Structure formats: C-alpha cells, structure tokens
Amino acid sequence: MTGDGPIRRIVIVGGGTAGWMAAAALGRILGGTVAITLVESEEIGTVGVGEATIPPIQAFNALLGIDEADFIRATQGSFKLGIEFIDWRREGERYFHPFGVYGPDIGPVPFEALWRQRALAGDAAPLEEYSICALAARQGAFMRPQPGKTPLAQIGYAYHFDAGLYARLLRHHAEGAGAIRREGRVVGVALAPSGCAIDAIMLADGTRIAADLFIDCSGFRSLLIGEALGVGFEDWSHWLPNDRAVAVPSAASGPLLPYTRSTARKAGWQWRIPLQHRTGNGYVYASDHLSDDEAAATLMASLDGPALAEPRLLRFRTGRRARFWTGNCVALGLASGFMEPLESTSIHLVQAGIARLIEMLPGRAIEPADVRRYNRLMTAEFESIRDFLILHFKATERRDTAYWRRNADMPVPEALADRIAIYRRTGRVFREADDLFTKTSWLAVMDGQGLRVGGYDPIADMIPENEARAMLDRIRAVTAIAAGRMPSHDRFIATHDCTAAGEHRRPSSGPEG
Ligand SMILES: Cc1cc2nc3c(=O)[nH]c(=O)nc-3n(C[C@H](O)[C@H](O)[C@H](O)COP(=O)(O)OP(=O)(O)OC[C@H]3O[C@@H](n4cnc5c(N)ncnc54)[C@H](O)[C@@H]3O)c2cc1C
C-alpha cells in the first residue's frame, strides 16, 4: 500500500530497543487514530547491548513524557559528559571528546579560530581546558546546565543505561499509549501482488497479522526489509573493518565516572560504560586481525571489577540497507544497518528514523515523495556518522600492528578527505546541514587524534594579539572555576532522586549541586 489510503494499522516486528522506542513514540503521537501491534519473540531475544547515548536522547524521553530522575532510577543509569579516548592517537596518550561547546565565539571570530591562532603561537592551553564538560569529567563531577552566562550554561550531557531496563520502561509507556504486544515468532511474510509491499506477517502458531505500515525492528536478520522485500545491504567494512564484539558486565567499582571510556587495543577498541549497578565492558575488533579467544582474554584481563557473567560474543557487519523505507515497510535499528558503537550513535539513529517517520506521515498515508525524502535524509545521516567514525581510525599515529597500519593507510570517502584537507590547512571545522556531530566534536577528535595543522583561519586576526591571549586566559580561568563548583557525579545521583531504591551508592565528597 503506497499512497492509496490512510494508515490505520501499524505492525512493528521486534521488541528490542528499536521496536519499543517506535511503539512508545508512535503510540504517543498517533495513538487513538492508529492501532499499533508489536510482535516479539522471547525465544529469539534481543541483542541486549547499547548502553551509551548522545544528548538528543533527552528530547526523545521528553516526547514520551519520561521524567529524567525516574528514567535514571529505572534504568540504573548515569550521566555522560563525553568520551575519553585512550591510546587512540598513540599508546600512552589520551584525549576527551566532550559534549557541549568549547569557549564562546568572540563576535564573528569562532572560538576555534582564536584558539588555533594562539596554539600555533605557542600560548594556548590544550583544548580540554576550555570545555566545561571535559573539566567536569576529569574531576568526576556532574550537574545539569544552569541558566545564565557562565560556562555552566554550556553543559551538554547524555546517559548511560541498562538497555534491557530501558526497553522495559519503553514497553510500559507504549502499552500505556495503547500499543498491543503479541508474543510470537514470525515465520512468513505475505507480499502484495506487486512484490514491493507487505500484506501480512505469519506467526508460528498460524496467526496472520495484516497492516498498512510495517516497521522492521527485527535486528540484524532484517526479516521484512532485507529477507522478504530483498532490499540490499551496502557494506562499509572496507572503511570500518571491525565485525565482532565480546561483551561482559563487571561489578561497579570506584566512583561513578560521568563519561564513557574507549581504549584502543591491538585490533580494535574496548568500551567501559559505568552504570549504578554494574559496569558495561566490551572489546570491538576485526576478526581478520584477532581471534575471539584472544579478544575475550584481553577483555577479561582488563576489567576493573569482578566479571558478573561469561563474556558474550556478538557478530555484525558494518553498513546500511540500500533503502530504509520501501513500499509500506520502514526499517529501524539493527534491521536498517549498523555502525560500531564508538560514538554511541545507534540508538540515536533509531530516534532520528522515528522522528522523520512521524514528520512524514502528516496525512497518515504513504506518499512516494515522502518515502524518497526519508531515504535521502537517513542516508545523509548514516553517511555523516560513518565519516566521523572513520576519522578515528584514519587519523592515528599508531602503526604498531597490521590493523592500525591498515586503518591509517586506507582511502576514505571524499567528503571526509576534504574535511581533513581543510582542517590541515587552516584548522577549520564545520557542521554541514545533515551533520549530527557539532564543530566541537569534529575539533575534539581531529585535534585529539593528532592531525597536524599548518595555519589558522585569518578571521582570528580581527582580535589584537594581546587581547586574544587575555581572552583565552579568561575563558580558561572562568571554565575552571565553574567546573570546581560542580558536585561529584555520585553525589549528584544520590541527592537528585536518581538512585534505585535499596541500591544507594555512597556519595564521594564534593559540593552539593
Ligand atoms: C556490540 C554492540 C554494542 C552496542 N553499543 C551501543 C551503544 O553503546 N549505544 C547505542 O546507541 N547502541 C549500541 N548498540 C546498538 C544497539 O544495541 C541497537 O541499536 C539497539 O539495541 C537496537 O537493537 P534492535 O532493537 O534493532 O535489535 P534487537 O535488540 O536485536 O531486537 C530484535 C527484536 O526482533 C525480534 N525478532 C527477531 N526475529 C524475530 C522473529 N522471527 N519473530 C519475532 N520476533 C523476532 C527479537 O525477538 C527482538 O525482540 C550496540 C550494538 C552492538 C552489537
């Protein structure tokens, strides 16, 4: 069914994070006018990982009317100010990719132009010193942004959470909005006579479920859009060769850090995600370069608390569906494509897909022009994230293993090559229309990965040299003072109603927030 009638029934296949996010949001927006059924199979289960996010998730929870403290409590979550990258540029070095912004622009002069001019002259501090999020992270501190003109207004944050508990919370909201859950295994798909749309899905118990719109949230199998409708897969593993991960939770230890940690390893990288009740850990690697046993052994040897389970192996392929929406089927989540969790973007892509889908169903009917537009926008979003991820592997000084040499030597997509060339010449970074990542992000990673810069944007010369130096000093001092006023992350959690009942963590010292 394309363009020939209103949508009255939506079927979502899959009850992982993607499926329940879709059911909750569509229920909230379309509920009452559209019947929403979600089919999932307990026998098959969910991928069960996905614990770190980026700031737009705040807007998604707000759309559902989820209170932040309730959310943190229900998911045993914590706050995230960015990502610490260890050993990525070369072994022994670290940098921080913060949310929020670095210092303010001075009239028409972007902060990064001013900073670059002074850095090349040898009198600027490292970038992190101008970021409230980076400084707070270093101190293990957190608070929400504060109104006013101080750096505390620039705090950007996201969350770490237990993906299983988040799915449970979303289910509660989806069912509250009228979505119906159906337990069952999809064993067949009946196509329309054209072969380009779906009439119904068949369950193992013989039930046939028809709908006007199908949302494929079936995970890596991509049951509807891939298997039934035959939409191809664009493989990006030549740029992002990691194809496996081994994951294990460990006991929470030490203060609750307000950031994700990513440590580069011989043939990939390892994540550390702090939650209230445990720490999530995983090693993402390329199976061409490392055996599963070696990956698991490296992971288990580097945990900072006792393992709480056996390590679990996950296989994946990096890339995307050639189309995200075809006929009356839209793919979300792993069914639509996957890029490794280096910048915590998968759940965001689910959210972006849902937001666009809602935007494109104003008449509650499928219009081919909307379908094409949806595909264009989602393609641009996937590609811009892909390029940002590739940057981390390409711009490295590591040459210690065949894996890192291969990454450093690979040709990259033209748009990324252009960004790198512009940056090298002038230190300029920019955010294009479809970019999820801001100038702060591009600058943090380009600088952190050690890309050398030959010049600066001459707009910085609008500010006399001694004034420029004084301004940078002031921004740095004010940022440090503001960070010093923030409470520890533990204390913030304990004093803002974010602790799960009976699971109180002992707050470490620091002022009240
Ligand atoms: C190693 C790894 C780490 C990750 N880390 C992050 C992260 O830090 N941040 C982030 O944003 N994302 C992360 N992700 C991605 C994130 O986990 C997923 O995007 C998210 O969980 C959505 O998954 P999903 O719902 O699409 O698929 P799944 O969780 O796999 O759910 C698929 C659903 O489909 C159902 N299903 C499948 N086949 C059938 C059938 N035949 N009949 C009925 N039901 C069926 C299953 O029962 C299940 O309910 C990570 C992914 C991996 C692999």
CSV table of N, CA, C and O in Angstrom, one decimal, residues 10 39 82 110 235 300 330 352 461:
chain,number,residue,atom,x,y,z
A,10,ILE,N,-0.6,-0.3,12.3
A,10,ILE,CA,0.9,-0.4,12.2
A,10,ILE,C,1.3,-1.7,12.9
A,10,ILE,O,0.9,-1.9,14.0
A,39,VAL,N,5.1,-7.3,17.6
A,39,VAL,CA,5.3,-8.7,17.7
A,39,VAL,C,6.8,-9.0,18.1
A,39,VAL,O,7.7,-8.4,17.5
A,82,GLY,N,30.7,12.9,27.9
A,82,GLY,CA,31.5,12.8,26.7
A,82,GLY,C,32.2,11.4,26.7
A,82,GLY,O,31.8,10.5,27.5
A,110,PRO,N,35.2,32.7,15.5
A,110,PRO,CA,34.8,31.4,16.1
A,110,PRO,C,35.9,31.1,17.2
A,110,PRO,O,37.1,31.4,16.9
A,235,ASP,N,27.8,-2.5,2.1
A,235,ASP,CA,28.8,-3.0,3.0
A,235,ASP,C,29.8,-1.9,3.2
A,235,ASP,O,30.4,-1.5,2.2
A,300,MET,N,38.8,-9.8,29.6
A,300,MET,CA,38.7,-10.3,30.9
A,300,MET,C,39.9,-9.8,31.8
A,300,MET,O,39.7,-9.7,33.0
A,330,VAL,N,9.2,0.2,6.8
A,330,VAL,CA,10.4,1.1,7.3
A,330,VAL,C,11.2,0.2,8.2
A,330,VAL,O,10.7,-0.4,9.1
A,352,ALA,N,16.2,9.1,15.3
A,352,ALA,CA,16.1,10.0,14.1
A,352,ALA,C,15.1,9.4,13.1
A,352,ALA,O,14.3,10.2,12.5
A,461,ASP,N,42.6,37.2,13.2
A,461,ASP,CA,43.4,38.4,13.2
A,461,ASP,C,42.6,39.7,13.5
A,461,ASP,O,43.1,40.7,13.7
